[in-house]
Short mmCIF file of C-alpha atoms (C1' of nucleotides) in Angstrom, two decimals:
data_model
loop_
_atom_site.label_atom_id
_atom_site.label_comp_id
_atom_site.label_asym_id
_atom_site.label_seq_id
_atom_site.Cartn_x
_atom_site.Cartn_y
_atom_site.Cartn_z
CA MET F 1 20.67 20.03 -43.35
CA TYR F 2 19.54 16.84 -41.64
CA SER F 3 15.95 16.17 -40.68
CA VAL F 4 14.67 16.14 -37.13
CA ALA F 5 14.35 12.35 -37.24
CA ILE F 6 17.90 11.83 -38.42
CA GLU F 7 19.26 14.17 -35.78
CA ASP F 8 17.31 12.27 -33.15
CA TYR F 9 18.71 8.94 -34.29
CA LEU F 10 22.26 10.27 -34.27
CA LYS F 11 21.83 11.75 -30.82
CA SER F 12 20.44 8.49 -29.44
CA LEU F 13 23.24 6.47 -30.98
CA TRP F 14 25.72 8.85 -29.42
CA LYS F 15 24.08 8.69 -26.02
CA LEU F 16 23.94 4.88 -26.11
CA GLY F 17 27.42 4.49 -27.61
CA PRO F 18 30.30 4.31 -28.10
CA LYS F 19 29.64 0.57 -28.12
CA ASN F 20 27.64 -1.11 -30.86
CA VAL F 21 23.99 -0.27 -30.24
CA GLY F 22 21.30 -2.89 -30.73
CA THR F 23 18.19 -2.18 -32.76
CA GLN F 24 15.92 -2.83 -29.82
CA GLU F 25 17.83 -0.53 -27.50
CA LEU F 26 17.80 2.24 -30.07
CA ALA F 27 14.12 1.76 -30.84
CA ASP F 28 13.27 1.90 -27.13
CA ASN F 29 15.27 5.05 -26.71
CA LEU F 30 13.43 6.76 -29.55
CA ASP F 31 10.01 5.32 -28.88
CA VAL F 32 9.65 3.68 -32.26
CA THR F 33 9.36 0.04 -33.27
CA PRO F 34 12.48 -2.05 -34.01
CA ALA F 35 11.40 -2.28 -37.64
CA SER F 36 11.42 1.50 -37.95
CA ALA F 37 14.84 1.66 -36.33
CA THR F 38 16.22 -0.92 -38.74
CA LYS F 39 15.01 1.05 -41.71
CA MET F 40 16.50 4.29 -40.43
CA ILE F 41 19.79 2.60 -39.56
CA GLN F 42 19.98 1.49 -43.15
CA ARG F 43 19.36 5.00 -44.41
CA LEU F 44 21.95 6.43 -42.06
CA THR F 45 24.41 3.79 -43.23
CA GLU F 46 23.84 4.81 -46.85
CA ARG F 47 24.55 8.39 -45.92
CA GLY F 48 27.81 7.42 -44.27
CA LEU F 49 26.68 8.44 -40.81
CA VAL F 50 26.52 4.96 -39.30
CA ASP F 51 28.34 1.63 -39.56
CA HIS F 52 25.97 -1.28 -39.46
CA ILE F 53 26.61 -5.00 -39.39
CA PRO F 54 23.24 -6.75 -39.84
CA TYR F 55 22.08 -8.55 -36.72
CA ARG F 56 25.10 -7.20 -34.85
CA GLY F 57 24.31 -3.58 -34.15
CA ALA F 58 25.15 -0.08 -35.28
CA SER F 59 27.63 2.62 -34.34
CA LEU F 60 28.36 6.14 -35.51
CA THR F 61 30.99 6.86 -38.11
CA LYS F 62 33.27 9.83 -37.52
CA LYS F 63 30.94 11.90 -39.68
CA GLY F 64 27.92 10.71 -37.74
CA GLU F 65 29.59 11.40 -34.43
CA LEU F 66 30.43 14.96 -35.42
CA GLU F 67 26.84 15.56 -36.44
CA ALA F 68 25.61 14.05 -33.18
CA LEU F 69 27.96 16.26 -31.21
CA SER F 70 26.63 19.26 -33.08
CA VAL F 71 23.11 18.39 -31.93
CA VAL F 72 24.32 17.84 -28.37
CA ARG F 73 26.09 21.18 -28.46
CA ARG F 74 22.94 22.96 -29.57
CA HIS F 75 20.92 21.16 -26.94
CA ARG F 76 23.24 22.08 -24.09
CA LEU F 77 23.77 25.65 -25.23
CA LEU F 78 20.00 26.08 -25.38
CA GLU F 79 19.59 24.68 -21.88
CA THR F 80 22.20 27.08 -20.60
CA PHE F 81 20.67 30.00 -22.45
CA LEU F 82 17.12 29.32 -21.27
CA SER F 83 18.36 28.88 -17.73
CA GLN F 84 20.33 32.12 -17.71
CA THR F 85 17.80 34.33 -19.42
CA LEU F 86 14.43 32.97 -18.36
CA GLY F 87 15.50 31.29 -15.15
CA LEU F 88 13.83 28.00 -16.03
CA GLY F 89 14.37 25.24 -13.48
CA ARG F 90 16.70 22.37 -14.31
CA GLU F 91 13.77 19.98 -14.58
CA GLN F 92 12.17 22.04 -17.36
CA LEU F 93 15.20 22.57 -19.55
CA HIS F 94 15.56 19.23 -21.27
CA ASP F 95 12.16 19.04 -22.93
CA GLU F 96 12.31 22.58 -24.23
CA ALA F 97 15.82 22.20 -25.64
CA GLU F 98 14.81 18.89 -27.18
CA LYS F 99 12.34 20.72 -29.41
CA LEU F 100 14.38 23.82 -30.17
CA GLU F 101 17.70 22.13 -30.91
CA HIS F 102 16.60 21.11 -34.40
CA ALA F 103 15.61 24.65 -35.34
CA LEU F 104 18.78 26.41 -34.20
CA SER F 105 20.84 27.88 -37.02
CA LYS F 106 24.63 27.98 -36.95
CA ASN F 107 24.33 31.74 -36.63
CA LEU F 108 22.14 31.60 -33.59
CA GLU F 109 24.25 28.84 -32.08
CA ASN F 110 27.26 31.11 -32.36
CA ALA F 111 25.42 34.11 -31.01
CA ILE F 112 24.25 32.15 -27.98
CA ALA F 113 27.68 30.65 -27.31
CA ASP F 114 29.08 34.15 -27.51
CA TYR F 115 26.46 35.64 -25.26
CA LEU F 116 27.12 32.94 -22.66
CA GLY F 117 30.90 33.30 -22.88
CA ASN F 118 31.44 29.86 -24.40
CA PRO F 119 30.50 27.88 -21.33
CA LYS F 120 32.08 24.48 -20.83
CA ARG F 121 29.12 22.95 -18.98
CA ASP F 122 25.34 23.24 -19.07
CA PRO F 123 23.14 23.71 -15.98
CA HIS F 124 23.17 19.95 -15.36
CA GLY F 125 26.96 20.01 -15.42
CA HIS F 126 27.14 18.17 -18.72
CA PRO F 127 30.06 19.18 -20.89
CA ILE F 128 29.17 21.27 -23.93
CA PRO F 129 30.96 20.12 -27.10
CA GLY F 130 32.96 22.82 -28.88
CA PRO F 131 31.95 24.19 -32.28
CA ASN F 132 33.93 21.42 -33.97
CA GLY F 133 32.87 18.61 -31.70
CA GLU F 134 35.69 18.93 -29.18
CA LEU F 135 34.70 17.28 -25.93
CA TYR F 136 37.11 17.62 -23.05
CA ASN F 137 38.23 14.63 -21.07
CA GLU F 138 35.54 13.47 -18.74
CA THR F 139 36.86 12.65 -15.28
CA ASP F 140 33.77 12.99 -13.09
CA LEU F 141 32.79 9.82 -11.21
CA PRO F 142 29.45 8.35 -10.15
CA LEU F 143 28.50 9.29 -6.62
CA SER F 144 27.34 5.70 -6.15
CA ASP F 145 30.84 4.33 -5.91
CA SER F 146 32.76 7.19 -4.36
CA PRO F 147 34.72 6.84 -1.12
CA LEU F 148 33.32 7.66 2.32
CA ASN F 149 34.17 10.71 4.39
CA MET F 150 35.71 12.77 1.66
CA SER F 151 34.62 16.19 0.61
CA LEU F 152 33.00 15.70 -2.79
CA THR F 153 31.72 18.29 -5.24
CA VAL F 154 28.63 17.47 -7.27
CA MET F 155 29.52 17.98 -10.91
CA GLN F 156 26.63 16.49 -12.89
CA VAL F 157 23.00 15.57 -12.44
CA PRO F 158 20.86 13.85 -15.11
CA ASP F 159 19.01 16.10 -17.52
CA ASP F 160 16.23 13.94 -18.85
CA ASP F 161 14.35 12.68 -15.81
CA SER F 162 12.39 15.54 -14.34
CA ASN F 163 11.20 13.44 -11.40
CA VAL F 164 14.72 12.64 -10.32
CA LEU F 165 15.72 16.23 -10.96
CA SER F 166 12.90 17.60 -8.85
CA TRP F 167 13.86 15.29 -6.01
CA LEU F 168 17.49 16.31 -6.23
CA GLU F 169 16.60 19.99 -6.36
CA LYS F 170 14.28 19.67 -3.37
CA ASN F 171 17.18 18.18 -1.45
CA GLY F 172 19.60 20.84 -2.54
CA ILE F 173 21.67 18.60 -4.76
CA HIS F 174 22.95 20.25 -7.94
CA PRO F 175 26.26 21.02 -9.60
CA GLY F 176 28.61 22.95 -7.33
CA ILE F 177 27.22 21.60 -4.08
CA GLN F 178 29.56 19.94 -1.65
CA LEU F 179 28.71 16.76 0.21
CA LYS F 180 30.23 13.86 2.08
CA ILE F 181 29.21 10.21 2.07
CA LEU F 182 28.71 9.10 5.67
CA SER F 183 27.83 5.45 5.11
CA ARG F 184 26.77 2.99 2.49
CA ASP F 185 24.11 0.32 2.75
CA ASP F 186 25.82 -2.88 1.68
CA PHE F 187 22.59 -4.54 0.60
CA ASP F 188 20.90 -2.02 -1.65
CA GLY F 189 23.76 0.37 -2.34
CA GLY F 190 21.88 3.37 -0.93
CA ILE F 191 24.06 6.01 0.71
CA ASN F 192 23.73 8.47 3.57
CA VAL F 193 25.27 11.80 2.77
CA SER F 194 25.66 15.07 4.62
CA ILE F 195 25.00 18.34 2.85
CA ASN F 196 25.39 21.54 4.87
CA ASN F 197 25.02 19.52 8.08
CA ARG F 198 21.80 17.95 6.89
CA LYS F 199 21.69 14.18 6.47
CA ILE F 200 20.02 12.71 3.41
CA ARG F 201 19.60 9.20 2.14
CA ILE F 202 20.11 8.74 -1.57
CA SER F 203 19.03 5.54 -3.29
CA SER F 204 21.65 3.74 -5.33
CA SER F 205 19.75 4.25 -8.55
CA ILE F 206 19.81 8.00 -8.08
CA ALA F 207 23.36 8.02 -6.75
CA SER F 208 24.56 6.31 -9.90
CA LEU F 209 23.20 9.21 -11.95
CA VAL F 210 25.01 11.91 -9.98
CA LYS F 211 28.63 12.57 -10.90
CA ILE F 212 31.16 14.10 -8.56
CA SER F 213 34.77 15.23 -8.45
CA PHE F 214 37.25 15.49 -5.59
CA GLU F 215 38.20 19.05 -6.37
CA ASP F 216 36.33 21.90 -4.79
CA MET R 1 -0.29 19.97 -32.07
CA TYR R 2 -0.17 21.08 -35.72
CA SER R 3 2.68 20.26 -38.04
CA VAL R 4 5.19 22.78 -39.29
CA ALA R 5 3.61 22.72 -42.76
CA ILE R 6 0.12 23.36 -41.45
CA GLU R 7 1.31 26.23 -39.27
CA ASP R 8 3.05 27.74 -42.28
CA TYR R 9 -0.08 27.54 -44.40
CA LEU R 10 -2.19 29.15 -41.68
CA LYS R 11 0.32 31.92 -41.21
CA SER R 12 0.45 32.65 -44.93
CA LEU R 13 -3.31 32.68 -45.21
CA TRP R 14 -3.42 35.10 -42.31
CA LYS R 15 -0.78 37.38 -43.80
CA LEU R 16 -2.50 37.39 -47.20
CA GLY R 17 -6.00 37.71 -45.73
CA PRO R 18 -8.52 38.59 -44.55
CA LYS R 19 -9.78 38.47 -48.14
CA ASN R 20 -10.19 35.21 -49.99
CA VAL R 21 -6.75 34.00 -50.96
CA GLY R 22 -6.08 32.44 -54.34
CA THR R 23 -4.24 29.16 -54.72
CA GLN R 24 -1.51 30.75 -56.78
CA GLU R 25 -0.92 33.58 -54.36
CA LEU R 26 -0.71 31.15 -51.46
CA ALA R 27 1.56 28.79 -53.35
CA ASP R 28 3.89 31.66 -54.28
CA ASN R 29 4.02 32.81 -50.68
CA LEU R 30 5.00 29.36 -49.47
CA ASP R 31 7.26 28.45 -52.36
CA VAL R 32 5.32 25.38 -53.37
CA THR R 33 3.39 24.53 -56.53
CA PRO R 34 -0.30 25.43 -56.86
CA ALA R 35 -1.14 21.73 -56.88
CA SER R 36 0.47 21.28 -53.49
CA ALA R 37 -1.38 24.29 -52.15
CA THR R 38 -4.69 22.93 -53.39
CA LYS R 39 -4.12 19.64 -51.64
CA MET R 40 -3.20 21.30 -48.37
CA ILE R 41 -6.16 23.69 -48.57
CA GLN R 42 -8.38 20.66 -48.83
CA ARG R 43 -6.81 19.07 -45.79
CA LEU R 44 -7.11 22.29 -43.80
CA THR R 45 -10.74 22.54 -44.86
CA GLU R 46 -11.41 19.02 -43.55
CA ARG R 47 -9.87 20.01 -40.24
CA GLY R 48 -12.13 23.03 -39.97
CA LEU R 49 -9.28 25.51 -40.21
CA VAL R 50 -10.14 26.94 -43.59
CA ASP R 51 -13.20 27.69 -45.71
CA HIS R 52 -12.70 26.84 -49.34
CA ILE R 53 -14.85 27.39 -52.39
CA PRO R 54 -13.28 25.51 -55.31
CA TYR R 55 -11.88 27.82 -57.96
CA ARG R 56 -12.77 30.85 -55.80
CA GLY R 57 -10.22 30.88 -53.02
CA ALA R 58 -9.71 30.10 -49.37
CA SER R 59 -9.94 31.96 -46.08
CA LEU R 60 -9.36 31.11 -42.45
CA THR R 61 -12.17 30.00 -40.19
CA LYS R 62 -12.25 31.46 -36.69
CA LYS R 63 -10.44 28.34 -35.48
CA GLY R 64 -7.83 28.72 -38.21
CA GLU R 65 -7.37 32.38 -37.48
CA LEU R 66 -6.76 31.74 -33.79
CA GLU R 67 -4.17 29.13 -34.64
CA ALA R 68 -2.51 31.52 -37.11
CA LEU R 69 -2.43 34.25 -34.49
CA SER R 70 -0.80 31.84 -32.10
CA VAL R 71 1.98 31.25 -34.60
CA VAL R 72 2.34 34.98 -35.22
CA ARG R 73 2.51 35.58 -31.47
CA ARG R 74 5.28 33.04 -31.09
CA HIS R 75 7.12 34.52 -34.04
CA ARG R 76 7.01 38.07 -32.76
CA LEU R 77 7.79 37.15 -29.18
CA LEU R 78 10.81 35.23 -30.40
CA GLU R 79 11.99 38.18 -32.47
CA THR R 80 11.67 40.43 -29.46
CA PHE R 81 13.42 37.94 -27.21
CA LEU R 82 16.34 37.36 -29.57
CA SER R 83 16.70 41.08 -30.09
CA GLN R 84 16.75 41.89 -26.37
CA THR R 85 18.99 39.09 -25.22
CA LEU R 86 21.40 38.49 -28.07
CA GLY R 87 21.16 41.90 -29.69
CA LEU R 88 20.52 40.50 -33.15
CA GLY R 89 19.92 43.13 -35.83
CA ARG R 90 16.42 43.61 -37.18
CA GLU R 91 17.41 42.11 -40.49
CA GLN R 92 18.42 38.80 -38.87
CA LEU R 93 15.39 38.28 -36.66
CA HIS R 94 12.80 37.08 -39.11
CA ASP R 95 14.60 34.04 -40.47
CA GLU R 96 15.59 32.79 -37.03
CA ALA R 97 12.11 33.22 -35.58
CA GLU R 98 10.67 31.52 -38.65
CA LYS R 99 12.46 28.32 -37.70
CA LEU R 100 12.02 28.47 -33.94
CA GLU R 101 8.35 29.45 -33.84
CA HIS R 102 7.21 25.90 -34.58
CA ALA R 103 9.21 24.44 -31.72
CA LEU R 104 8.12 26.85 -29.00
CA SER R 105 5.99 25.28 -26.28
CA LYS R 106 3.16 27.11 -24.56
CA ASN R 107 5.29 27.09 -21.43
CA LEU R 108 8.22 28.74 -23.08
CA GLU R 109 5.96 31.20 -24.89
CA ASN R 110 4.59 32.26 -21.52
CA ALA R 111 8.01 32.44 -19.93
CA ILE R 112 9.29 34.64 -22.72
CA ALA R 113 6.25 36.92 -22.67
CA ASP R 114 6.72 37.25 -18.94
CA TYR R 115 10.41 37.94 -19.21
CA LEU R 116 9.75 40.67 -21.77
CA GLY R 117 6.91 42.19 -19.78
CA ASN R 118 4.21 41.27 -22.29
CA PRO R 119 5.35 43.64 -25.01
CA LYS R 120 2.77 44.98 -27.41
CA ARG R 121 5.12 45.29 -30.37
CA ASP R 122 8.12 43.43 -31.76
CA PRO R 123 11.37 45.10 -32.89
CA HIS R 124 9.84 45.86 -36.29
CA GLY R 125 6.93 47.54 -34.57
CA HIS R 126 4.48 44.81 -35.50
CA PRO R 127 1.78 44.21 -32.93
CA ILE R 128 2.13 41.02 -30.91
CA PRO R 129 -1.15 39.13 -30.55
CA GLY R 130 -2.19 38.35 -26.99
CA PRO R 131 -2.24 34.82 -25.57
CA ASN R 132 -5.80 34.36 -26.84
CA GLY R 133 -5.33 36.00 -30.20
CA GLU R 134 -6.25 39.53 -29.16
CA LEU R 135 -4.85 42.02 -31.65
CA TYR R 136 -5.33 45.66 -30.85
CA ASN R 137 -6.71 48.10 -33.34
CA GLU R 138 -4.20 48.96 -35.96
CA THR R 139 -4.09 52.66 -36.73
CA ASP R 140 -0.61 53.11 -38.20
CA LEU R 141 -0.55 54.45 -41.74
CA PRO R 142 1.78 53.89 -44.69
CA LEU R 143 4.48 56.53 -44.95
CA SER R 144 3.87 56.53 -48.71
CA ASP R 145 0.62 58.45 -48.43
CA SER R 146 1.16 60.61 -45.37
CA PRO R 147 0.91 64.39 -45.42
CA LEU R 148 3.85 66.74 -45.94
CA ASN R 149 5.53 68.84 -43.30
CA MET R 150 4.15 67.06 -40.28
CA SER R 151 6.17 65.45 -37.55
CA LEU R 152 5.69 61.73 -38.07
CA THR R 153 6.87 58.84 -35.89
CA VAL R 154 7.97 55.64 -37.59
CA MET R 155 5.95 52.82 -36.06
CA GLN R 156 6.62 49.81 -38.27
CA VAL R 157 9.16 48.53 -40.75
CA PRO R 158 8.84 45.24 -42.70
CA ASP R 159 10.29 42.16 -41.09
CA ASP R 160 10.82 39.76 -43.96
CA ASP R 161 12.98 41.63 -46.45
CA SER R 162 16.48 41.85 -45.09
CA ASN R 163 17.64 43.98 -48.00
CA VAL R 164 15.04 46.63 -47.36
CA LEU R 165 15.70 46.37 -43.64
CA SER R 166 19.42 46.85 -44.09
CA TRP R 167 18.81 49.89 -46.23
CA LEU R 168 16.41 51.37 -43.69
CA GLU R 169 18.80 50.66 -40.83
CA LYS R 170 21.71 52.23 -42.71
CA ASN R 171 19.60 55.35 -43.09
CA GLY R 172 18.54 55.40 -39.47
CA ILE R 173 14.93 54.52 -40.12
CA HIS R 174 13.35 52.24 -37.52
CA PRO R 175 10.45 52.30 -35.08
CA GLY R 176 10.54 55.31 -32.78
CA ILE R 177 12.39 57.59 -35.18
CA GLN R 178 10.86 60.91 -36.06
CA LEU R 179 10.79 62.30 -39.57
CA LYS R 180 9.06 64.78 -41.81
CA ILE R 181 8.10 64.47 -45.46
CA LEU R 182 9.49 67.45 -47.33
CA SER R 183 8.19 66.72 -50.81
CA ARG R 184 6.71 64.01 -52.96
CA ASP R 185 7.57 63.12 -56.53
CA ASP R 186 4.28 63.11 -58.37
CA PHE R 187 5.51 60.73 -61.04
CA ASP R 188 7.04 57.83 -59.16
CA GLY R 189 5.69 58.50 -55.68
CA GLY R 190 9.16 58.70 -54.14
CA ILE R 191 9.46 61.05 -51.17
CA ASN R 192 12.11 63.30 -49.69
CA VAL R 193 12.17 63.18 -45.92
CA SER R 194 14.23 64.83 -43.23
CA ILE R 195 15.53 62.80 -40.31
CA ASN R 196 17.63 64.60 -37.71
CA ASN R 197 18.34 67.37 -40.24
CA ARG R 198 19.54 64.87 -42.82
CA LYS R 199 17.67 64.64 -46.08
CA ILE R 200 16.93 61.21 -47.55
CA ARG R 201 15.02 60.06 -50.58
CA ILE R 202 12.81 57.05 -50.06
CA SER R 203 11.37 55.17 -53.03
CA SER R 204 7.64 54.71 -53.08
CA SER R 205 7.94 50.92 -52.86
CA ILE R 206 9.89 51.20 -49.63
CA ALA R 207 7.76 54.04 -48.29
CA SER R 208 4.67 51.91 -48.67
CA LEU R 209 6.21 49.32 -46.34
CA VAL R 210 6.95 51.81 -43.55
CA LYS R 211 4.09 52.67 -41.22
CA ILE R 212 3.86 55.86 -39.18
CA SER R 213 1.67 57.58 -36.65
CA PHE R 214 1.14 61.25 -35.85
CA GLU R 215 1.78 60.84 -32.14
CA ASP R 216 5.23 61.28 -30.79
"C1'" DT J 1 -19.93 35.45 -78.32
"C1'" DA J 2 -16.18 32.47 -79.15
"C1'" DT J 3 -11.76 31.50 -77.96
"C1'" DA J 4 -7.43 32.00 -75.65
"C1'" DA J 5 -5.11 32.52 -71.47
"C1'" DA J 6 -4.80 32.18 -66.72
"C1'" DG J 7 -5.86 29.96 -62.61
"C1'" DT J 8 -7.31 25.77 -60.24
"C1'" DT J 9 -7.99 21.08 -59.49
"C1'" DT J 10 -7.25 16.09 -60.29
"C1'" DA J 11 -4.50 12.10 -61.09
"C1'" DG J 12 -0.67 9.76 -60.28
"C1'" DC J 13 3.95 9.64 -58.75
"C1'" DC J 14 7.82 10.06 -55.04
"C1'" DA J 15 10.48 10.12 -50.46
"C1'" DA J 16 10.44 10.16 -45.50
"C1'" DG J 17 9.27 7.91 -41.53
"C1'" DG J 18 6.11 5.56 -39.15
"C1'" DC J 19 3.42 0.79 -38.40
"C1'" DT J 20 2.20 -4.63 -38.28
"C1'" DA J 21 2.99 -9.25 -39.50
"C1'" DA J 22 5.98 -12.60 -41.22
"C1'" DA J 23 10.52 -14.37 -42.05
"C1'" DT J 24 15.16 -14.77 -40.69
"C1'" DT J 25 19.26 -15.11 -37.79
"C1'" DC J 26 21.61 -15.59 -33.56
"C1'" DA J 27 22.22 -17.33 -28.91
"C1'" DA J 28 21.02 -20.14 -25.05
"C1'" DA J 29 19.59 -24.29 -23.12
"C1'" DT J 30 18.54 -28.59 -23.26
"C1'" DA A 1 23.47 -31.07 -31.84
"C1'" DT A 2 18.95 -29.53 -31.76
"C1'" DT A 3 15.58 -26.76 -30.32
"C1'" DT A 4 13.59 -22.67 -28.58
"C1'" DG A 5 13.19 -17.92 -27.84
"C1'" DA A 6 14.82 -13.38 -28.48
"C1'" DA A 7 16.49 -10.02 -31.56
"C1'" DT A 8 16.60 -8.43 -36.15
"C1'" DT A 9 15.25 -7.78 -40.71
"C1'" DT A 10 12.02 -7.89 -44.65
"C1'" DA A 11 7.71 -7.12 -46.88
"C1'" DG A 12 4.01 -4.49 -47.44
"C1'" DC A 13 1.08 -0.88 -45.99
"C1'" DC A 14 -0.12 4.06 -44.38
"C1'" DT A 15 0.12 9.32 -43.99
"C1'" DT A 16 2.27 13.68 -44.95
"C1'" DG A 17 3.64 16.87 -48.07
"C1'" DG A 18 6.00 17.57 -51.98
"C1'" DC A 19 6.16 17.18 -57.49
"C1'" DT A 20 4.57 17.03 -62.83
"C1'" DA A 21 1.31 16.53 -66.35
"C1'" DA A 22 -3.23 16.69 -67.73
"C1'" DA A 23 -7.98 18.20 -67.18
"C1'" DC A 24 -11.13 21.50 -65.98
"C1'" DT A 25 -13.07 26.40 -64.73
"C1'" DT A 26 -13.10 31.07 -64.97
"C1'" DT A 27 -11.86 35.34 -66.99
"C1'" DA A 28 -10.20 38.20 -70.51
"C1'" DT A 29 -9.73 39.27 -75.23
"C1'" DA A 30 -10.64 39.37 -79.90
#
DNA sequence: TATAAAGTTTAGCCAAGGCTAAATTCAAAT
DNA sequence: ATTTGAATTTAGCCTTGGCTAAACTTTATA
């Protein structure tokens, strides 16, 4: 239905939203020039996928959002599928799914969802939109500003930075793992956590990318 | 590396080869106009993927053939993978693999081959080229001109005609099945075969698409 | 052998999606 | 209030891969 490029633009707008997204920010995210982004925004606007106020930014229409969620669903189902079947590591999943997501038919999407038992999260803990774009209420919080000395469960890690992912994996941090924040460095925001009686220091930039919940 | 269009042209040239392929035949196979095919043949020739003598036809160079075999390998590995994991029917596999094959990285190709144990044939019985384009000697013969009253093993069915495939499936004909030709209609070439004590008539056009061997 | 038909190529057009350079608009700071 | 700089848009170009219509080869037929 939609081209690879259009799907990529919608996905980026969704990731950067729901606020109005600037041309520069979008262009950076897609690795194109601002001029290219402007042109595409105009095309998407014509197709009713995007609302655009010149010089003010762009945001997805309902139609555009649904299409974006469909891409995100395919992406996350693929990650889950590749993880379960081939046992790919979390740091490999994103790039592969990024390519395959545009070539996944509705049929195959359904077959995979079925095979996996309609999972609610992918291997990074990111919620998988339902077949009609349903996305359940997100309540996970950044590890960076969670309270000390509570038992926390890691719920989400980033999916698109394989360096960060490799570091997290090496230190045993992934969805499902329990940890406790022992102390916080007031200057740089870094935290000391304990995982299975090991102590690890996590920089604030990484900690802000890890989401936790208080449940276990 | 190569675009979807280029990969499709190489694959078609490979399927229609190894003889010189006419512009019309190629265009028909790809559902484009002859003029478009001509232009692409010229581009492929410039890239050293194709040899072209104007008005006489085109054929793959060694480089082009290797690239084509790489696409075919991805296609057949994907068919095998989707069949094994998701249990898709033979008549669904081709179209899905057709889309995904262009988005499959070398890494994923290897992971899938590994997972499957480096299979030599796909679910239609078609040989899967090796990672460097190795294709083992093809000795299977068309069912249409096989001898009567011998125990034959079905080795290959077509992959790209879901109607034919559905008919074959409905009649229990797929790779691995044993059958015997009871008689042949001298006028239209249709044959009467017995499969598990059932008698079935197979038209000559379908019989020419089914390949058999004498081994069991 | 001359001509018609079939197949192929060329010419010129189009849309998508990039780019650079120049013009425009908005916002921030004098 | 003006100016300056950053962000955005426009203008114009490029490549890819389609298309149609017209020209050109080759092959088949009369």
